[in-house]
CSV table of C-alpha atoms in Angstrom, one decimal:
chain,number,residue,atom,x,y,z
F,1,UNK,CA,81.4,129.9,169.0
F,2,UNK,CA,78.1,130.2,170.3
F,3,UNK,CA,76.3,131.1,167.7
F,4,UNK,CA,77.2,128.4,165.5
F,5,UNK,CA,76.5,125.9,168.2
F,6,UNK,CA,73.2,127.2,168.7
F,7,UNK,CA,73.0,126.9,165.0
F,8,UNK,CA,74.4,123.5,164.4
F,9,UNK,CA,72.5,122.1,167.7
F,10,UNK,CA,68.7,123.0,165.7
F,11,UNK,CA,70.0,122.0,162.6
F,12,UNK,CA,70.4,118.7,164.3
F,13,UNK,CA,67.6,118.5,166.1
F,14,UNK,CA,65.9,118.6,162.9
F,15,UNK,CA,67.8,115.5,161.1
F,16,UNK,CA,66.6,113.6,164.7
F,17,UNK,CA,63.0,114.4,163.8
F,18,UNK,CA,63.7,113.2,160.3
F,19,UNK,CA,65.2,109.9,161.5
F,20,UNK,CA,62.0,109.5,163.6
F,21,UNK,CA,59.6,110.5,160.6
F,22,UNK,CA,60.9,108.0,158.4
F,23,UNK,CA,60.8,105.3,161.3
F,24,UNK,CA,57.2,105.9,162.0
F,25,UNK,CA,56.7,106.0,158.5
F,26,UNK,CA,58.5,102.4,157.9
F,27,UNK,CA,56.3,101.3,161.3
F,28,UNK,CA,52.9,102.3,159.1
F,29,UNK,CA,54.3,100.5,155.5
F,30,UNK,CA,54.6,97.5,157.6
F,31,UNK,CA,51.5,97.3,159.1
F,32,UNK,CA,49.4,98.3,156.2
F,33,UNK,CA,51.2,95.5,154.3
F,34,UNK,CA,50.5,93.0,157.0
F,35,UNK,CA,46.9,94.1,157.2
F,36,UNK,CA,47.3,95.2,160.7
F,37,UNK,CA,46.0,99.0,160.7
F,38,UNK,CA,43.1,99.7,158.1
F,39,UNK,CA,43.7,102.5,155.4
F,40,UNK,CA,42.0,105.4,157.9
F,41,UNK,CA,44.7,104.5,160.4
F,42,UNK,CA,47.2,104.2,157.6
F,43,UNK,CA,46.6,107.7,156.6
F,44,UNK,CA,46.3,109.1,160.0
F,45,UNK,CA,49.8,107.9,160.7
F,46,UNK,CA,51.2,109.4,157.4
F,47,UNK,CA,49.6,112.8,158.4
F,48,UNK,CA,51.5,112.7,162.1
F,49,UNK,CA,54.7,111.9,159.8
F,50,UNK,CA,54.4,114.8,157.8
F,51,UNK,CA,53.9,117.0,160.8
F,52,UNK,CA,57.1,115.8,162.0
F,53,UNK,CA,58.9,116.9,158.8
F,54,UNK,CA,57.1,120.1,158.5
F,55,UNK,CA,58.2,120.7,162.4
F,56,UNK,CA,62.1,119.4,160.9
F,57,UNK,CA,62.0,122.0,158.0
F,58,UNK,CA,61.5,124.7,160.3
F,59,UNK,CA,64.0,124.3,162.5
F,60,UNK,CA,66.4,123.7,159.2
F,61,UNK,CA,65.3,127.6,158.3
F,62,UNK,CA,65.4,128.7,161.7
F,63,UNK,CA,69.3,127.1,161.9
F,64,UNK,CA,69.7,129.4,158.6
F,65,UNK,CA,69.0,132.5,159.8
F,66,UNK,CA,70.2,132.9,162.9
F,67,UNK,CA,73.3,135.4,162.4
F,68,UNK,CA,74.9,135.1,165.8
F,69,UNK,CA,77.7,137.3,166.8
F,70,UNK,CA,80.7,135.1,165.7
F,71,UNK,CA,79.3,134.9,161.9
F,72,UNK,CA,78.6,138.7,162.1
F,73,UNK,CA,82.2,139.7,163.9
F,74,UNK,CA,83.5,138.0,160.4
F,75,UNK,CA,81.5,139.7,158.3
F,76,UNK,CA,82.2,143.1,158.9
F,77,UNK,CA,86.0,142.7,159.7
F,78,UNK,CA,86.2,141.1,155.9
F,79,UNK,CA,83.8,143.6,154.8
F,80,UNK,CA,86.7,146.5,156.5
F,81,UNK,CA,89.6,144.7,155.0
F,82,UNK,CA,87.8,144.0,151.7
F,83,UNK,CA,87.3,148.5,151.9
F,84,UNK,CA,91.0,148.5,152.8
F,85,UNK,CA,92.3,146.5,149.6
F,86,UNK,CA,90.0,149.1,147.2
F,87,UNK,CA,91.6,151.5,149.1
F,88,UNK,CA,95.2,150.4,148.4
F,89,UNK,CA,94.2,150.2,144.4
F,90,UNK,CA,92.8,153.5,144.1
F,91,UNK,CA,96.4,154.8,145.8
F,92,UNK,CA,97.6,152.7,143.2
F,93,UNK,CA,96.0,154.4,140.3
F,94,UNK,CA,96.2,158.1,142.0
F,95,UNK,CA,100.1,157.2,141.7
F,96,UNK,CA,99.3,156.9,137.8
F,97,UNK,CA,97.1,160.2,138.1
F,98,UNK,CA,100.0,161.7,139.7
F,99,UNK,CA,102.1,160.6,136.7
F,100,UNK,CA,99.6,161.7,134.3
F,101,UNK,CA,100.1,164.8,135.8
F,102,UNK,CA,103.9,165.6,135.8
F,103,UNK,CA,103.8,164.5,132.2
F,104,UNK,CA,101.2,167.2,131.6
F,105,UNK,CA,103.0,169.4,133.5
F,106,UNK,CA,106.6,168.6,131.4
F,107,UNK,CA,105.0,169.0,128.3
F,108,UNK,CA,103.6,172.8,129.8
F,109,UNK,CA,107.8,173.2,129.8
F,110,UNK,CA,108.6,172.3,126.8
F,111,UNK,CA,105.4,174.2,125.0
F,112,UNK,CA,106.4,177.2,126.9
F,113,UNK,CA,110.6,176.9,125.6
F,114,UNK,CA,109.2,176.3,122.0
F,115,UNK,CA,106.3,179.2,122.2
F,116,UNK,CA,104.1,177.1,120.7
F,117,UNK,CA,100.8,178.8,122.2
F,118,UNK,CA,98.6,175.6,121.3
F,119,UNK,CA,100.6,172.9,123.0
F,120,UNK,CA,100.3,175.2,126.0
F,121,UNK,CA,96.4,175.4,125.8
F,122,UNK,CA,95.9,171.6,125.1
F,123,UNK,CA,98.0,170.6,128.2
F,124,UNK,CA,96.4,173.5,130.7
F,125,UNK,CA,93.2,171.8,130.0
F,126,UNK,CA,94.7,168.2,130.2
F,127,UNK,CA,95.7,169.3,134.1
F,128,UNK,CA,92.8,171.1,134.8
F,129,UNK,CA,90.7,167.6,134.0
F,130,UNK,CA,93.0,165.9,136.1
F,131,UNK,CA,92.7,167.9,138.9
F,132,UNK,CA,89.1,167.7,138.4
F,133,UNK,CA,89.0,163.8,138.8
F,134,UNK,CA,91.0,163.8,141.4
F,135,UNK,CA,89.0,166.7,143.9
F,136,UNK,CA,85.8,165.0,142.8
R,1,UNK,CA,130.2,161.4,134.0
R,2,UNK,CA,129.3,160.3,137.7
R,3,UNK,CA,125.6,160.1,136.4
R,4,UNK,CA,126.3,156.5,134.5
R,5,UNK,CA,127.7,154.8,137.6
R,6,UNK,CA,124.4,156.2,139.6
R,7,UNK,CA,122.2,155.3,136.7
R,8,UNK,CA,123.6,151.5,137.1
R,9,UNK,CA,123.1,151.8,141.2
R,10,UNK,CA,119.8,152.7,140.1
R,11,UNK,CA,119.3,150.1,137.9
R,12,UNK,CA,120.6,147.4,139.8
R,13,UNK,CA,118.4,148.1,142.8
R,14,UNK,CA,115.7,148.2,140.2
R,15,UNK,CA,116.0,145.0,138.2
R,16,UNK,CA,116.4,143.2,142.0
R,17,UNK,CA,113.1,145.1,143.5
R,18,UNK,CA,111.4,144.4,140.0
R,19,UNK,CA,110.6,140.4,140.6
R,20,UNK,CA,108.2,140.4,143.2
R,21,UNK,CA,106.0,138.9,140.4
R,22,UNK,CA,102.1,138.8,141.9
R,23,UNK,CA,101.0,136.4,139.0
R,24,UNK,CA,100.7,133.5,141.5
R,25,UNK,CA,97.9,135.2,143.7
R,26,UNK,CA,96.6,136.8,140.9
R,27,UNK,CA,96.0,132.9,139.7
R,28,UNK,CA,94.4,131.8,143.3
R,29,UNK,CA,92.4,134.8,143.1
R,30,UNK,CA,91.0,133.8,140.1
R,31,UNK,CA,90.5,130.0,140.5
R,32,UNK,CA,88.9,131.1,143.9
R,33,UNK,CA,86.4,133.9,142.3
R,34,UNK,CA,85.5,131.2,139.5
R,35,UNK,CA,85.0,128.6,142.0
R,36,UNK,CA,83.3,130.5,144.4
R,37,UNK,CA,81.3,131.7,141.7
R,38,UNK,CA,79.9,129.0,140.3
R,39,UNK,CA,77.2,129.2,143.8
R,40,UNK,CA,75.5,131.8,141.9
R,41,UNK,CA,74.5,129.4,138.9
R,42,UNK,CA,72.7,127.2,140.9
R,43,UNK,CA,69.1,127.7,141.0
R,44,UNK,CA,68.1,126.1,143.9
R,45,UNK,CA,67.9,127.6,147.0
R,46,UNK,CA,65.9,127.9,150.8
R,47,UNK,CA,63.1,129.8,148.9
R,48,UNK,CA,62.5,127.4,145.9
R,49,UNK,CA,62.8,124.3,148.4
R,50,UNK,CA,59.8,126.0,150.4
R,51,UNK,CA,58.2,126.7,146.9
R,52,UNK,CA,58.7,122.8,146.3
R,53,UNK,CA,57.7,121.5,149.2
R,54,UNK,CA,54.4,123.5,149.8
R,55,UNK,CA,53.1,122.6,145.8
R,56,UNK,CA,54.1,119.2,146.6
R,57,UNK,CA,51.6,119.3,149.9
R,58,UNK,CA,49.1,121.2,147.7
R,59,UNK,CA,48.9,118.4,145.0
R,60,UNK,CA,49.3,115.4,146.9
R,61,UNK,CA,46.1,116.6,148.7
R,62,UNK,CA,44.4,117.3,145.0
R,63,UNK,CA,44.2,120.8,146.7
R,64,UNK,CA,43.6,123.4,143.4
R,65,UNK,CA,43.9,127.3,144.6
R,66,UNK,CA,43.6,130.1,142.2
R,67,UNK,CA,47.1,131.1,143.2
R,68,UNK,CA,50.0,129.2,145.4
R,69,UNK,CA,49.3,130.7,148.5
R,70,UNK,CA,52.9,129.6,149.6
R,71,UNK,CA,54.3,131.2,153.1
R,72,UNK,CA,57.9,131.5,152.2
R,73,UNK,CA,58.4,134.8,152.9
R,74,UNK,CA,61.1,134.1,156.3
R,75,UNK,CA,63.0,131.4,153.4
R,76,UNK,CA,63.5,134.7,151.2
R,77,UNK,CA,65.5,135.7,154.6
R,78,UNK,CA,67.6,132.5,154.3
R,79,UNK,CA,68.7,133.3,150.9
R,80,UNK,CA,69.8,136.4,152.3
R,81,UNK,CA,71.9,134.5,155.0
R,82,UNK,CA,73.9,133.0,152.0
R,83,UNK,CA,74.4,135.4,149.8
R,84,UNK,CA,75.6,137.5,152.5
R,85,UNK,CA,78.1,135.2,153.0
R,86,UNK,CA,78.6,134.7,149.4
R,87,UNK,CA,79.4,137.9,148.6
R,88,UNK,CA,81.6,139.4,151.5
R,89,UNK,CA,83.9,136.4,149.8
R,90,UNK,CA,83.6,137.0,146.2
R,91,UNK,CA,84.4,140.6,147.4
R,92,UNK,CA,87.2,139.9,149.2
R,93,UNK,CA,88.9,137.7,146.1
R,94,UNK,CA,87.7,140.0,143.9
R,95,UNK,CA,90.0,142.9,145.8
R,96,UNK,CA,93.1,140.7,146.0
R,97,UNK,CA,92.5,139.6,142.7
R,98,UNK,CA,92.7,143.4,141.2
R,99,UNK,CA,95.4,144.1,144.0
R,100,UNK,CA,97.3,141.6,142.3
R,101,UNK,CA,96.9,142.1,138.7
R,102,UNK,CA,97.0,145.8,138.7
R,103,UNK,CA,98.6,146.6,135.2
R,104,UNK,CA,101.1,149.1,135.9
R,105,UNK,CA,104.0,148.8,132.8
R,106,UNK,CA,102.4,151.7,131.7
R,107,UNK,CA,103.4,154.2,133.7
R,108,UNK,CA,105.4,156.3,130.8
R,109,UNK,CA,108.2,158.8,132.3
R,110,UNK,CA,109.3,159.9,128.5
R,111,UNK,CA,107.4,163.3,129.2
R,112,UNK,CA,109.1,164.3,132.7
R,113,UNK,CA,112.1,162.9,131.0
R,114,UNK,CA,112.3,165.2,127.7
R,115,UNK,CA,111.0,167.9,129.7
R,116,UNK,CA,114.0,167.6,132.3
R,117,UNK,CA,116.5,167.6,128.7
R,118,UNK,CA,114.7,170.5,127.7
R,119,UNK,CA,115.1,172.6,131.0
R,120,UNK,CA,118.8,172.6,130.0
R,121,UNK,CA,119.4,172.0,134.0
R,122,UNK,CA,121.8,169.3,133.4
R,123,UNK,CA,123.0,168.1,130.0
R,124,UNK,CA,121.8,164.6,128.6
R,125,UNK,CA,123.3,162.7,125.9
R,126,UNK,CA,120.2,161.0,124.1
R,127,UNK,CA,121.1,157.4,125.5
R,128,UNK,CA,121.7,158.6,128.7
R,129,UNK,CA,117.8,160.6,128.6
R,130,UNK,CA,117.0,157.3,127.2
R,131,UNK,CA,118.4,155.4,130.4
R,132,UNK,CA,117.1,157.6,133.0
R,133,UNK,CA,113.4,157.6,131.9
R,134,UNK,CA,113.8,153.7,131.4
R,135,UNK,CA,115.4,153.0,135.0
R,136,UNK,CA,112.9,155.4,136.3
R,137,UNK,CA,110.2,153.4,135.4
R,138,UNK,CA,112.0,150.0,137.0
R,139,UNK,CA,112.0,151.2,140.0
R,140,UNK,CA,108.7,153.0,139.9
R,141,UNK,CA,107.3,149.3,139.2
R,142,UNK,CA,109.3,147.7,142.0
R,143,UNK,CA,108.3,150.2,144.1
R,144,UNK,CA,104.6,149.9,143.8
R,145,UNK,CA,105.3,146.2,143.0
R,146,UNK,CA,107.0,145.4,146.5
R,147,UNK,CA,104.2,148.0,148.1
R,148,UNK,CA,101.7,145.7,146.8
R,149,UNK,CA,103.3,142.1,147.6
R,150,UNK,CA,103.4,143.9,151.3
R,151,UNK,CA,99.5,144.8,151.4
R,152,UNK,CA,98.6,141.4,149.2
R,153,UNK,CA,100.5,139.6,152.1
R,154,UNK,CA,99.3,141.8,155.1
R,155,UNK,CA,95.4,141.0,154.0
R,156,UNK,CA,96.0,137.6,153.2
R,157,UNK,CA,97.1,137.5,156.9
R,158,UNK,CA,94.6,139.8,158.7
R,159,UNK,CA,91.6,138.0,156.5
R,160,UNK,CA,92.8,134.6,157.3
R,161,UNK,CA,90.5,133.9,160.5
R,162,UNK,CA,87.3,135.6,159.1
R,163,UNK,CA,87.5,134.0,155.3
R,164,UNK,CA,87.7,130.7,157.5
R,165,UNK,CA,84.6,131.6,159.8
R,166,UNK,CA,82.5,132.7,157.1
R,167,UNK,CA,83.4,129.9,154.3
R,168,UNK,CA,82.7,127.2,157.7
R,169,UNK,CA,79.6,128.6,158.2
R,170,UNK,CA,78.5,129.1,154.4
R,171,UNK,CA,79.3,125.0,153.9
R,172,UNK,CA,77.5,124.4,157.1
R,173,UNK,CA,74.1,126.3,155.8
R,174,UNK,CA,74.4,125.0,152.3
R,175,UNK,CA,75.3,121.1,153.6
R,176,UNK,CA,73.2,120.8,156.6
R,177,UNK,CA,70.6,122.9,156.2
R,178,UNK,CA,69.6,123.5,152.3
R,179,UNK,CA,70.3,120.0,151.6
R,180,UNK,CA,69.1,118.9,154.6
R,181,UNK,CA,65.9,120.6,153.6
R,182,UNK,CA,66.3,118.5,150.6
R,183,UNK,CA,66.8,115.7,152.5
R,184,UNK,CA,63.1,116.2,154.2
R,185,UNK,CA,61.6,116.8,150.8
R,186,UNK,CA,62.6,113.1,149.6
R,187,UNK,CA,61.0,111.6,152.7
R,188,UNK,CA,58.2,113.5,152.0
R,189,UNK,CA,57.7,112.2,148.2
R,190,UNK,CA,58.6,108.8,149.6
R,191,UNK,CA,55.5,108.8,152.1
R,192,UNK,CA,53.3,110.0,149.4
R,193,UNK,CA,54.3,107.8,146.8
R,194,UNK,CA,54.7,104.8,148.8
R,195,UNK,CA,51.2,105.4,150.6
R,196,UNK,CA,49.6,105.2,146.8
R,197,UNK,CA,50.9,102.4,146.5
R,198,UNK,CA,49.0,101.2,149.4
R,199,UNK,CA,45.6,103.0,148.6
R,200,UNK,CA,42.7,100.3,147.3
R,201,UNK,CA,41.0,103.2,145.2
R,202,UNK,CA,43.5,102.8,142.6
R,203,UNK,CA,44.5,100.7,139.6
R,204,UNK,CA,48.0,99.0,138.5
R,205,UNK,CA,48.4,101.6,136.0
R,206,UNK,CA,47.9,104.5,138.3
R,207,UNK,CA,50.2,103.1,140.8
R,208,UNK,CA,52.9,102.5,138.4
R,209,UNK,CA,52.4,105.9,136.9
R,210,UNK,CA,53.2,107.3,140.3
R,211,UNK,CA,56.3,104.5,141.2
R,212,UNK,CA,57.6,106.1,137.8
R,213,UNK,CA,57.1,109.9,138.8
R,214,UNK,CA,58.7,109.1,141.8
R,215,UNK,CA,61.9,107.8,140.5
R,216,UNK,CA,61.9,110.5,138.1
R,217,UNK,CA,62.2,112.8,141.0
R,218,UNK,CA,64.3,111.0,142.8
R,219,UNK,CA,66.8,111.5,139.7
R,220,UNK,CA,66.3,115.0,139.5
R,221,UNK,CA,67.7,115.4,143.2
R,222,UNK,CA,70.9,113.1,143.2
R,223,UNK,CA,71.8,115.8,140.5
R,224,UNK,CA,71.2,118.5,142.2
R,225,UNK,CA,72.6,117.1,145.4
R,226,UNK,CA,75.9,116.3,143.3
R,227,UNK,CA,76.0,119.4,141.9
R,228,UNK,CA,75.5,121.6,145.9
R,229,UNK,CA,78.0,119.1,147.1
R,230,UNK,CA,81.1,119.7,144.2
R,231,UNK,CA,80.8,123.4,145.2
R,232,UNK,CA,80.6,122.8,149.2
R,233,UNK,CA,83.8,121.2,148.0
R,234,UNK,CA,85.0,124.1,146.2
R,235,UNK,CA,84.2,126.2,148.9
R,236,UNK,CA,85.6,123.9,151.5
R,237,UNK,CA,89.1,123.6,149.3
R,238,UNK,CA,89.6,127.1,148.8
R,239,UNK,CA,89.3,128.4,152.6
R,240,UNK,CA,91.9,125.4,153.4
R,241,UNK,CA,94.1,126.3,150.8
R,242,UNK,CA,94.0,130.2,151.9
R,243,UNK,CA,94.9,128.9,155.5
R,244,UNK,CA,97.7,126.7,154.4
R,245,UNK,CA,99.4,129.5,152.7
R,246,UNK,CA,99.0,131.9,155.0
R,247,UNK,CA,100.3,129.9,157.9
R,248,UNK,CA,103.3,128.4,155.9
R,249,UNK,CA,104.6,131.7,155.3
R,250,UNK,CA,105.6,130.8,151.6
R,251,UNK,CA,107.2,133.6,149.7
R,252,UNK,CA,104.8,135.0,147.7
R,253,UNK,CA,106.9,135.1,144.4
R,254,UNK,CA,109.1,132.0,145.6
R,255,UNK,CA,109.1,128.3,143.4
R,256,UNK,CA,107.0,126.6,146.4
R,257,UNK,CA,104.4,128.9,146.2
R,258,UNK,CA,103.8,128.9,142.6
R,259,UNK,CA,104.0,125.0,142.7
R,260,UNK,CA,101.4,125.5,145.4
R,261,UNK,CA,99.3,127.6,143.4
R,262,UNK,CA,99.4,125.0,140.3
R,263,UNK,CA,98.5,122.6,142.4
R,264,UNK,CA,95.5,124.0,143.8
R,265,UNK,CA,94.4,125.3,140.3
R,266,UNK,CA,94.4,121.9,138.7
R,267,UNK,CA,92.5,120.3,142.1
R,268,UNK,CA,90.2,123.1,141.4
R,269,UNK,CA,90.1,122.5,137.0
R,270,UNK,CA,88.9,119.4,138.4
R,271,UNK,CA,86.2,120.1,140.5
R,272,UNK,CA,84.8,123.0,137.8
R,273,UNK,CA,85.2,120.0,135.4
R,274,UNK,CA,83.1,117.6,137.7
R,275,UNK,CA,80.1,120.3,138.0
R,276,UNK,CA,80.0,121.0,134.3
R,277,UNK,CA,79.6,117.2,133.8
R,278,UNK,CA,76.6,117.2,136.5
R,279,UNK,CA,75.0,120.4,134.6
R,280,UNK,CA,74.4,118.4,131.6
């Protein structure tokens, strides 16, 4: 849990820097409008405002990319799981290689009871490509 | 003779294996990898915000550079936060999706079948070849069918925790920080524009032109807000939804579950119909 509270306590720290940004900004609309700061001032103030906000963005980035260990533990143990499912469909399709296979095979028997020489040929190369896909 | 009353054992165990139909997580798996998905259309992001915000700076000082001279460099990192996330989920959807819908009708015994006739070893009538290659291929489906309800139900389990973690923390980057970064930004056109407004140097027209600009902008962001908060939504939905059917222990080819799985698929038609709208 740590990392995401470390996360989630910058992240908040920033929206409190907001909040006071658009305060001190409000503060500075109100005086100018009532004459009570001249336009140097005025400007001045909206300069510290922005420097609050640029101070608020980068603790929003630095709340992004801080991978603690929680976030990371999750990652990789979907990441292993998510290897294990492609691993259970290709078992799933060597079963259908494996079928291919005795068919091939089946159809070697019955070329070899009918002599037919050419049957035998087609399916000897049939087997030796799927033995080929499934060492490489 | 005592083949016929083995060939119905057969097929009996066969027809009883062969329903462990995987259509309804093939359906969440799909709902979730279209959902999911629809992150990668938008084109906002951590490095475009920084992009914004530092032009923004550049021309509300009149500052003209031959090029942007923007630092976001450590935002590109950000990016890389999300779609980290991003994709270890897609991935994982994308797997039980293919675990799911895995076509395998077409595993075709009529080869070992004819060969077996052929061999002579035992003698086959032609409906009772016929038979034995047919019920073969039941059970081989059931087989591989119940195998894969098994592992579909074993990962669902296993990836419960860490789907949860990572779509929790992918909501919490996208809500609080990328539109919190959105958030600053409108402060920060507010100041400007609302400071014109103040500044003697310039005209009614100028200072309407800029009131206008600014509301223009401020359009442009309640859309694109809508649009990041439908899929923190999505997101949010579809890690719940995981939870609540892994913890309820439904049967994965049982009436509740496929009710579940409607359900969920029309709450997310809706949401998909809700960010189309805001696309427009």
């Amino acid at each position: 849990m740590k990392d995401r509270f470390d996360s989630e306590q910058i992240s908040h720290l920033a929206d409190e820097f907001l909040e006071v940004a658009k305060k001190f900004n409000d503060y500075r609309f109100e005086k100018i409008s009532q004459q009570k700061i001249s336009h140097e001032t005025f400007l001045e103030m909206g300069k510290k405002s922005n420097q609050l906000m640029k101070t608020a963005r980068e603790m929003k980035l630095l709340s992004t990319i801080i991978v603690g260990e929680e976030t990371a533990a999750a990652i990789s143990k979907l990441s292993s799981i998510n290897k294990e499912i492609k691993g259970s469909i290709n078992s799933l399709i060597d079963i259908q290689k494996a079928f291919d296979f005795i068919g091939a095979l089946g159809d070697i028997g019955l070329a070899i009871i009918d002599k037919n020489p050419a049957a035998i040929g087609n399916n000897i190369s049939l087997i030796a490509e799927l033995l080929k896909e499934k060492t490489s | 003779m005592q083949l016929i009353p083995k060939i119905a054992g057969i097929f009996i165990i066969g027809l009883s294996l062969s329903c462990t139909s995987l259509i309804p997580v093939q359906d969440l798996s799909k709902e979730a990898l279209e959902g999911i998905g629809q992150l990668k259309e938008i084109e906002y992001n951590f490095h475009a915000a920084c992009l914004e915000e530092c032009t923004f700076a550049k021309v509300s000082q009149y500052k003209i550079e031959r090029e942007e001279n923007c630092a976001c460099d450590l935002y590109l990192k950000a990016d890389e936060q999300v779609n980290n996330l991003y994709f270890v989920l897609m991935d994982y959807w994308e797997g039980l999706y293919q675990l799911s819908s895995m076509e395998i009708n077409h595993y075709n015994l009529n080869r070992p079948a004819n060969a077996l006739a052929a061999s002579k070893l035992i003698e086959f009538k032609e409906d009772q070849l016929l038979a034995f290659q047919k019920l073969s291929e039941i059970s081989l489906i059931a087989v591989t069918g119940q195998y894969r309800k098994n592992r579909v139900k074993e990962y669902m389990k296993e990836a419960d925790p860490y789907q949860q973690i990572i779509s929790e923390k992918l909501v919490f980057v996208l809500n609080e920080n990328l539109l919190g970064l959105m958030g600053i930004q409108k402060e920060a056109w507010y100041s400007f524009y609302k400071g014109k407004s103040f500044d003697p140097a310039l005209n009614a027209i100028d200072k309407a032109s800029g009131a206008k600009e600014y509301y223009q902008l401020l359009a442009d962001h309640r859309t694109r807000t809508d649009q990041i908060m439908v899929l923190i939504e999505v997101v949010e939905f579809i890690a719940e939804e995981h939870h609540k059917l892994v913890s309820s222990d439904l049967k994965l080819n049982s009436a509740n579950f496929k009710a579940e799985i409607g359900r969920i698929s029309a709450d997310l038609r809706t949401l998909h119909y809700t960010y189309e709208q805001l696309k427009k």
